[in-house]
Coordinates of N, CA, C and O in Angstrom, one line a residue:
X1234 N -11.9 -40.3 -6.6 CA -12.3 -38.9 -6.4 C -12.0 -38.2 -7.7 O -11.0 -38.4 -8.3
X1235 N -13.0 -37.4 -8.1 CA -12.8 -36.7 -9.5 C -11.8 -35.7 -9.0 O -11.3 -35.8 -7.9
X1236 N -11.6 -34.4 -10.2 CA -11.0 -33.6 -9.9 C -11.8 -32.1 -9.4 O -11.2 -31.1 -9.2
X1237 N -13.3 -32.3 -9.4 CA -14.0 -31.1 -9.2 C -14.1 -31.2 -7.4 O -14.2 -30.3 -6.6
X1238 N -14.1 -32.8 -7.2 CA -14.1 -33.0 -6.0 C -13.4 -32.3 -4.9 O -13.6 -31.5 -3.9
X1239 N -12.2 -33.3 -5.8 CA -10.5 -32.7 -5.1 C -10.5 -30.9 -5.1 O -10.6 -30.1 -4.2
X1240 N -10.5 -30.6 -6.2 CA -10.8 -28.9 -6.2 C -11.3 -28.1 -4.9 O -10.8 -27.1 -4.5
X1241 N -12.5 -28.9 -4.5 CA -13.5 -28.3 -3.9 C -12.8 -28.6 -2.2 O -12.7 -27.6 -1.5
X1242 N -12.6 -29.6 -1.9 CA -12.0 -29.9 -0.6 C -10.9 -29.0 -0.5 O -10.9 -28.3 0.6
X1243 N -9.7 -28.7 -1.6 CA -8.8 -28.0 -1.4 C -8.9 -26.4 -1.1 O -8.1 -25.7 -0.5
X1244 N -10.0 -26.1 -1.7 CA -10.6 -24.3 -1.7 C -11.7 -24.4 -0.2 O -12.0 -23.3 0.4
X1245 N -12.0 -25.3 0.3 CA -12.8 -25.3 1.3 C -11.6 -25.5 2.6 O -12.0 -25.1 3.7
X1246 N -10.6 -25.9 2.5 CA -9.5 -26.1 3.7 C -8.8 -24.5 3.4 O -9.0 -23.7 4.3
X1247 N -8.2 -24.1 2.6 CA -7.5 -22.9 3.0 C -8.6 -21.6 3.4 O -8.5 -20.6 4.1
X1248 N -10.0 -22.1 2.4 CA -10.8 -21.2 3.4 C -11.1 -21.4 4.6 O -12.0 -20.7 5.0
X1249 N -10.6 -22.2 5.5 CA -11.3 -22.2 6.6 C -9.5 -21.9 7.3 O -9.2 -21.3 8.4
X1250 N -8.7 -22.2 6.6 CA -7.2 -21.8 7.3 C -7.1 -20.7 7.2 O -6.3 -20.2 8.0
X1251 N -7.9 -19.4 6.0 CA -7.6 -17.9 6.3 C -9.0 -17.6 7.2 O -9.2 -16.4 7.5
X1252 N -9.6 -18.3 7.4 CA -10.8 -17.9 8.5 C -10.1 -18.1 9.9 O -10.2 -17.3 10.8
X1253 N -9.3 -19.3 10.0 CA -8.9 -19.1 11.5 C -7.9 -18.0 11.7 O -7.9 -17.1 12.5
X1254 N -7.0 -18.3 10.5 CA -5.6 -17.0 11.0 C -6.5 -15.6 11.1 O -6.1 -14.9 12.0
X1255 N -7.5 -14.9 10.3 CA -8.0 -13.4 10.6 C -8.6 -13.7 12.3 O -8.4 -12.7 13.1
X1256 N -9.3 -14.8 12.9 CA -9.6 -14.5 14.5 C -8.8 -14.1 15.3 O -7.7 -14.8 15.5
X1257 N -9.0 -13.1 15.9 CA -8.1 -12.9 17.3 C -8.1 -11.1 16.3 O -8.3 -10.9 15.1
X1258 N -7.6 -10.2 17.5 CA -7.3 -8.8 17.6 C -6.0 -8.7 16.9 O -5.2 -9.5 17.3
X1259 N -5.8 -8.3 16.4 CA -3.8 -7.8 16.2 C -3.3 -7.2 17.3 O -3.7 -6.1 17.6
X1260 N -2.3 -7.8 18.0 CA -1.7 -7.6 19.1 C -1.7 -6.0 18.9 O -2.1 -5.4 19.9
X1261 N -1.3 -5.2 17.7 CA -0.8 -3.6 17.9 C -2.1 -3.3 18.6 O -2.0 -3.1 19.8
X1262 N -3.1 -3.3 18.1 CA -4.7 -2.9 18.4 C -4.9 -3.0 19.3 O -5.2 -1.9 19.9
X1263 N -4.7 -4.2 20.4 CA -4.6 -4.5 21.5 C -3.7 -3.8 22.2 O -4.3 -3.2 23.2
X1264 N -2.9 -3.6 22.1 CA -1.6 -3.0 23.1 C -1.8 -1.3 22.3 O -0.7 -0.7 22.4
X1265 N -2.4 -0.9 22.0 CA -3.2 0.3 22.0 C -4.4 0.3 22.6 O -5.0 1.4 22.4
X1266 N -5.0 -0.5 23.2 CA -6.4 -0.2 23.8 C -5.9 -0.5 25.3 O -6.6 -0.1 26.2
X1267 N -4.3 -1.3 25.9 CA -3.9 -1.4 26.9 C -3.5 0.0 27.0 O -4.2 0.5 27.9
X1268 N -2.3 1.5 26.2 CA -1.9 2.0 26.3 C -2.9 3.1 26.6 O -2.7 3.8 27.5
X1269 N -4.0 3.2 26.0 CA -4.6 4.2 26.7 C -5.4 4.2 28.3 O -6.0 5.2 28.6
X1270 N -5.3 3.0 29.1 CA -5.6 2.7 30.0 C -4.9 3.8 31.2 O -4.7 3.2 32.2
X1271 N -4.6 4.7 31.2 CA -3.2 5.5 31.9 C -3.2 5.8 33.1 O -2.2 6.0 33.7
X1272 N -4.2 5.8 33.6 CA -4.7 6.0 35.2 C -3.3 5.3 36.3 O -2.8 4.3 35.9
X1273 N -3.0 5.8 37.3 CA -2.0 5.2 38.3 C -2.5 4.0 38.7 O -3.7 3.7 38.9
X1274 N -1.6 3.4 38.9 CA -2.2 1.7 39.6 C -2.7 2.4 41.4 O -2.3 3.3 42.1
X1275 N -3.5 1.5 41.5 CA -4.0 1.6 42.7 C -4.0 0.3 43.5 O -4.1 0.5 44.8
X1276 N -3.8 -1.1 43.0 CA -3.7 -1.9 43.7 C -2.0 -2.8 43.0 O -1.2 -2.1 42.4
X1277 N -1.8 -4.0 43.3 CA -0.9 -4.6 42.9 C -1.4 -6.4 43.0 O -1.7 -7.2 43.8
X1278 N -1.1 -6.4 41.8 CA -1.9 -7.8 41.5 C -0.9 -9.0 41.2 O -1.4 -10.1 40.9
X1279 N 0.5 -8.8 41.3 CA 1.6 -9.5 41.4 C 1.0 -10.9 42.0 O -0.2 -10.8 42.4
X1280 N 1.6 -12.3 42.0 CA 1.3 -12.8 42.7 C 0.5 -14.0 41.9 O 0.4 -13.9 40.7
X1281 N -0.2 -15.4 42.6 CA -0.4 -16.5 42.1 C -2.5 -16.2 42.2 O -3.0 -16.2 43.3
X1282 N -3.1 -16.1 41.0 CA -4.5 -16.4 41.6 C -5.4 -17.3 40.9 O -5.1 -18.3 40.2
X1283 N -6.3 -17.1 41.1 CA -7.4 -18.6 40.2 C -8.9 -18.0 39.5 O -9.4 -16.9 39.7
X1284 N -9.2 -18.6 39.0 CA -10.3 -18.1 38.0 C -10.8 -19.2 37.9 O -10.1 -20.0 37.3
X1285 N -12.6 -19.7 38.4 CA -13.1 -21.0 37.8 C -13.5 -20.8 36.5 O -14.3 -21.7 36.1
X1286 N -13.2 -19.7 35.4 CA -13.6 -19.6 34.3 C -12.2 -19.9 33.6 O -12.0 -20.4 32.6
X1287 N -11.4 -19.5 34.3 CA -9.6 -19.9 33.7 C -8.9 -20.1 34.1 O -7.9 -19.6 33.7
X1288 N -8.6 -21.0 35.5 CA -8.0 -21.5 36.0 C -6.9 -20.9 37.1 O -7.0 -20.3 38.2
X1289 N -5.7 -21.4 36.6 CA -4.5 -20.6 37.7 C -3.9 -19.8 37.1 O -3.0 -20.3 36.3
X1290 N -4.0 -18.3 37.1 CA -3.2 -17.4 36.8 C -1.7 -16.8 37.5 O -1.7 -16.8 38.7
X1291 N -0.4 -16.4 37.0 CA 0.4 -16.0 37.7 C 1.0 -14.9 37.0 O 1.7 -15.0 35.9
X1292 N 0.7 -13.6 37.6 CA 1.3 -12.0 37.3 C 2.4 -11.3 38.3 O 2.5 -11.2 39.6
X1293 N 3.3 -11.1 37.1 CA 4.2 -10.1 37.9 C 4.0 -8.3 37.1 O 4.0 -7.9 35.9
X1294 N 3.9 -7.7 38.0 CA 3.8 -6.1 37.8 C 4.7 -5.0 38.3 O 5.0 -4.7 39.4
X1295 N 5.1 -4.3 37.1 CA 5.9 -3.3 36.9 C 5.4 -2.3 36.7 O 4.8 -1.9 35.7
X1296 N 5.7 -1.3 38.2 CA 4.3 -0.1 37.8 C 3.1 0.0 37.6 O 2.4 0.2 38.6
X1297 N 2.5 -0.1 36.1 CA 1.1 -0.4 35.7 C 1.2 -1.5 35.0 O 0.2 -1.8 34.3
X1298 N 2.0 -2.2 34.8 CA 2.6 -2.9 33.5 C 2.1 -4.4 34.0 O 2.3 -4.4 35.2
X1299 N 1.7 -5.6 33.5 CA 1.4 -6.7 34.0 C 2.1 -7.9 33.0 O 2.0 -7.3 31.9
X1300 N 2.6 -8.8 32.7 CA 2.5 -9.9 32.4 C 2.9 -11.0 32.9 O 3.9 -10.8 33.6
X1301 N 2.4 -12.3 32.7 CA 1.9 -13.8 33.2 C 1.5 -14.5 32.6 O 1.7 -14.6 31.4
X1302 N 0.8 -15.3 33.2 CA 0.1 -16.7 32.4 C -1.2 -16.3 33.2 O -1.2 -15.7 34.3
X1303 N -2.2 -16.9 32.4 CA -3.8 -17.5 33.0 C -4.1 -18.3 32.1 O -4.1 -18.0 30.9
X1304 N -4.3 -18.9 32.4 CA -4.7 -20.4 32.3 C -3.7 -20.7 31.0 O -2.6 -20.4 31.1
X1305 N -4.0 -21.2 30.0 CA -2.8 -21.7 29.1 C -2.3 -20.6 28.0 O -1.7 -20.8 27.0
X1306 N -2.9 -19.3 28.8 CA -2.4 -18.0 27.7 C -1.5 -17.4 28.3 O -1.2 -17.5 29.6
X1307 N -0.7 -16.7 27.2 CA 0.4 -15.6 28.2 C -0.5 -14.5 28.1 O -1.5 -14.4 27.4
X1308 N 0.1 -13.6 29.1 CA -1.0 -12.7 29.1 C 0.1 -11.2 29.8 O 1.0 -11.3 30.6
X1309 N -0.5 -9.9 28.8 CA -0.1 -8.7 29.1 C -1.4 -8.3 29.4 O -2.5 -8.9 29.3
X1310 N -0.9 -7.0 29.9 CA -2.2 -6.3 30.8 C -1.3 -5.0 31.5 O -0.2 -4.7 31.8
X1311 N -2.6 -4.4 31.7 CA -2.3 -2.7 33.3 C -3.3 -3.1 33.8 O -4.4 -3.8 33.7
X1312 N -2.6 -2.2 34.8 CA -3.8 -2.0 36.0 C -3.8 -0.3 35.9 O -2.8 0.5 35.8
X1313 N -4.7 -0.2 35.8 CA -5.5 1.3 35.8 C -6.2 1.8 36.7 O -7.5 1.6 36.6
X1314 N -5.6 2.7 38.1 CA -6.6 3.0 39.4 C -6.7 1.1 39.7 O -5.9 0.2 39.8
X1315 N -8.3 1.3 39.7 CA -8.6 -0.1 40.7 C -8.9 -1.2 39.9 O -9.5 -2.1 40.3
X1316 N -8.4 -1.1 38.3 CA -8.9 -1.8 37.4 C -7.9 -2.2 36.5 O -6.9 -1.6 36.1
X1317 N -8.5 -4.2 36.1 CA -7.1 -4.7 35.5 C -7.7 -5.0 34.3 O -8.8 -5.5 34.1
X1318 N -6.6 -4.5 33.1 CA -7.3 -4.9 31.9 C -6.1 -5.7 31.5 O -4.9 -5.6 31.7
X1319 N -6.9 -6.9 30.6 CA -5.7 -8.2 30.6 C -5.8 -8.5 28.9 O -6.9 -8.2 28.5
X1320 N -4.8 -9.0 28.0 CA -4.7 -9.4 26.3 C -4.0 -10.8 27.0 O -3.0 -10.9 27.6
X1321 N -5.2 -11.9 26.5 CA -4.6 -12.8 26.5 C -4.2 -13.6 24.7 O -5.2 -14.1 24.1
X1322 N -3.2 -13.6 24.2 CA -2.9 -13.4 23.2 C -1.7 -15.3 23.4 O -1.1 -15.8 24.4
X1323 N -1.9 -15.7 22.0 CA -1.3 -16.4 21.0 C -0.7 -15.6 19.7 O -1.3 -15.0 18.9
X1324 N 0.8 -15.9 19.9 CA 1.3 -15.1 18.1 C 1.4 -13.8 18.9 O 1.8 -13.3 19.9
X1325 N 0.4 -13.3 17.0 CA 0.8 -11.5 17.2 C -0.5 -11.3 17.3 O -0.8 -10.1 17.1
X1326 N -1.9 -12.4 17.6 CA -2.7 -12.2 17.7 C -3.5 -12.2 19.4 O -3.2 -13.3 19.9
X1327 N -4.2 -11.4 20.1 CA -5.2 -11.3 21.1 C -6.3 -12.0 21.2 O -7.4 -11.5 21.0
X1328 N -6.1 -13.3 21.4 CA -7.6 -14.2 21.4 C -8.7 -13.8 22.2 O -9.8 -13.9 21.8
X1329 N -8.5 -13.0 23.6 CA -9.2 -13.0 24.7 C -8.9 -11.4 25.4 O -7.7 -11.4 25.8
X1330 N -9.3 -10.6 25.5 CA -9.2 -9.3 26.4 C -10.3 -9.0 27.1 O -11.4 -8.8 26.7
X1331 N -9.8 -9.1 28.6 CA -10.9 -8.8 29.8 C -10.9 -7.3 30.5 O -10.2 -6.4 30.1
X1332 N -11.6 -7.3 31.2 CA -11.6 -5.5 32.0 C -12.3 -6.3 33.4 O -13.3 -7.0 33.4
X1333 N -11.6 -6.2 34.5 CA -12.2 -6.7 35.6 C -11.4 -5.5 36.3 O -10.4 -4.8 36.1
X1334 N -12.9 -5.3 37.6 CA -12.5 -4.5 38.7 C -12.2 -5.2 39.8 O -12.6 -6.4 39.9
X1335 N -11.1 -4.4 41.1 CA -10.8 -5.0 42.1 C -12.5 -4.8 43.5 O -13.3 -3.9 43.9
X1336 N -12.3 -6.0 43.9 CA -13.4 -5.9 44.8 C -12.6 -6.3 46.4 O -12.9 -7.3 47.1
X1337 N -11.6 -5.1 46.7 CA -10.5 -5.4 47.5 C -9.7 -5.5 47.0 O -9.7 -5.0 45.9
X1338 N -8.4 -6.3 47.8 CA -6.5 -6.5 47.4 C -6.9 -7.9 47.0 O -5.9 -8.3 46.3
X1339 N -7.9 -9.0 47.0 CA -7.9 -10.1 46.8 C -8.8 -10.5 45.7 O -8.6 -11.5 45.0
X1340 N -9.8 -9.7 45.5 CA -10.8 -10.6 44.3 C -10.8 -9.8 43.5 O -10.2 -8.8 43.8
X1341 N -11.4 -9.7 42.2 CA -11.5 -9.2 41.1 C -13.0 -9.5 40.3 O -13.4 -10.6 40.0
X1342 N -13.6 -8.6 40.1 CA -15.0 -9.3 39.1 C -14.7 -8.6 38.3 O -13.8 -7.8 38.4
X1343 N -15.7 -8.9 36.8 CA -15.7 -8.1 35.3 C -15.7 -9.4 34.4 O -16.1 -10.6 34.8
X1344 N -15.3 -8.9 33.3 CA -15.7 -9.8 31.7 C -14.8 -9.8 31.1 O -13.8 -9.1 31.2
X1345 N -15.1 -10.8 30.0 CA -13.8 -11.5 29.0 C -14.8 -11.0 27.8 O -16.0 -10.7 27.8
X1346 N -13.7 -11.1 26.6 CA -14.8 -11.0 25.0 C -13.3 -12.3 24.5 O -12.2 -12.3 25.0
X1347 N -13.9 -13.1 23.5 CA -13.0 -13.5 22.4 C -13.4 -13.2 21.5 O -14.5 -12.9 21.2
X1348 N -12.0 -13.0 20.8 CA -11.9 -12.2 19.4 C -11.9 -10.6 19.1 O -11.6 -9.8 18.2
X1349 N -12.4 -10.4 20.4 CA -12.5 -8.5 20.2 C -11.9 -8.3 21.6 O -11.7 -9.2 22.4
X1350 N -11.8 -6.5 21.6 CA -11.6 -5.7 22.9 C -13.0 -5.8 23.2 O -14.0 -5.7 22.5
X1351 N -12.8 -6.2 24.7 CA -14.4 -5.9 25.6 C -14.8 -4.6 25.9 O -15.9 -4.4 26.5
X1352 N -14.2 -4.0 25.6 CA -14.7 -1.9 25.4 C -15.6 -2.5 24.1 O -16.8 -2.6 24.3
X1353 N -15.2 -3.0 23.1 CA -15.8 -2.8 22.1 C -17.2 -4.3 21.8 O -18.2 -4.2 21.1
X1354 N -16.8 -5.0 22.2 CA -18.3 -6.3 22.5 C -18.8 -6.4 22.6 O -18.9 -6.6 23.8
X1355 N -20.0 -6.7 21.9 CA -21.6 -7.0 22.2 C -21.7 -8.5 22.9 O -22.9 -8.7 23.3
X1356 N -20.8 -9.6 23.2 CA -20.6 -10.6 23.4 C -19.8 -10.8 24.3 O -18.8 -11.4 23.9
X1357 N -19.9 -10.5 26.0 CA -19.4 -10.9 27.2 C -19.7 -12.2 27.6 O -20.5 -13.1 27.4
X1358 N -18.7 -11.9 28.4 CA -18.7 -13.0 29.6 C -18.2 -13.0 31.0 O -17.0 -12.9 31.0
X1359 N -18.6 -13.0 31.9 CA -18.4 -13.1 33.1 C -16.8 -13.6 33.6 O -16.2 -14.6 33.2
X1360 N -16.4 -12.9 34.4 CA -14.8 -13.7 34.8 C -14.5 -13.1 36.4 O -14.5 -11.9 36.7
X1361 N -14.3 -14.5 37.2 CA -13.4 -13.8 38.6 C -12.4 -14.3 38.5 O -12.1 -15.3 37.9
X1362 N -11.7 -13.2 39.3 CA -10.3 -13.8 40.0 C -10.3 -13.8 41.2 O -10.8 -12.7 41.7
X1363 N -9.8 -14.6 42.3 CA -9.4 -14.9 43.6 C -8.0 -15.3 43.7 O -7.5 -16.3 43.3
X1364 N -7.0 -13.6 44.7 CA -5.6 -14.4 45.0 C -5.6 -15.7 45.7 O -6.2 -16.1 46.7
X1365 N -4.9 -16.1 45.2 CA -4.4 -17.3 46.2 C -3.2 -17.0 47.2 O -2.1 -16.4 46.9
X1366 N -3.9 -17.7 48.7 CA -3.0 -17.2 49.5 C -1.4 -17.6 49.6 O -0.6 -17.1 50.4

């Protein structure tokens, strides 16, 4: 291997290592787009549920205040009136933030974005949740 080679492989890996560390929201940004959510909770989403888009979720809630796991993320979140907004985050970064409404005390429909706030997304995706009894 020459050295223009070697060069080039070495500038082609940390570019793709500062390409992955900038994906994802910065948790502050995030937990400012949770903070203006302020509305009183109206339901209570505590409790074990499932998602065939992400699996088995489990939230405990404080007030409006949410955090748990779904699926292999930890996850903060509010509930606002009848609506849960979720940061599913790695690090200090937000890989995933959804906005789902309650459709009752048991299901939930709405959308996920990766990489951005779903207020702000041109790029949805569909997500349920069903409590588990």
């Amino acid at each position: 291997m020459n050295s223009r080679t070697g060069f080039c492989k070495v500038i082609l890996v940390i570019g793709l290592g500062l390409f992955l560390m900038s994906c994802g929201v910065p948790m502050t940004k995030g937990q400012n787009w949770l903070d203006s959510k302020k509305d009183n909770p109206e339901i209570n989403v505590a409790g074990t549920w499932t998602s065939p888009e992400w699996g088995t979720g489990r939230f405990k809630q404080e007030g409006g205040t949410v955090e748990g796991v779904l699926g292999d993320y930890p996850v903060k979140g509010v509930v606002s009136g009848n609506t849960l907004y979720l940061l599913m985050y790695s690090g200090n970064k937000a890989d995933y933030s959804a906005e789902l409404k309650a459709l009752g005390n048991d299901n939930f429909q709405g959308f996920y974005s990766k990489y951005s706030i779903v207020d702000e997304s041109e790029s949805k995706r569909k997500v349920n949740l069903k409590r588990v009894n």
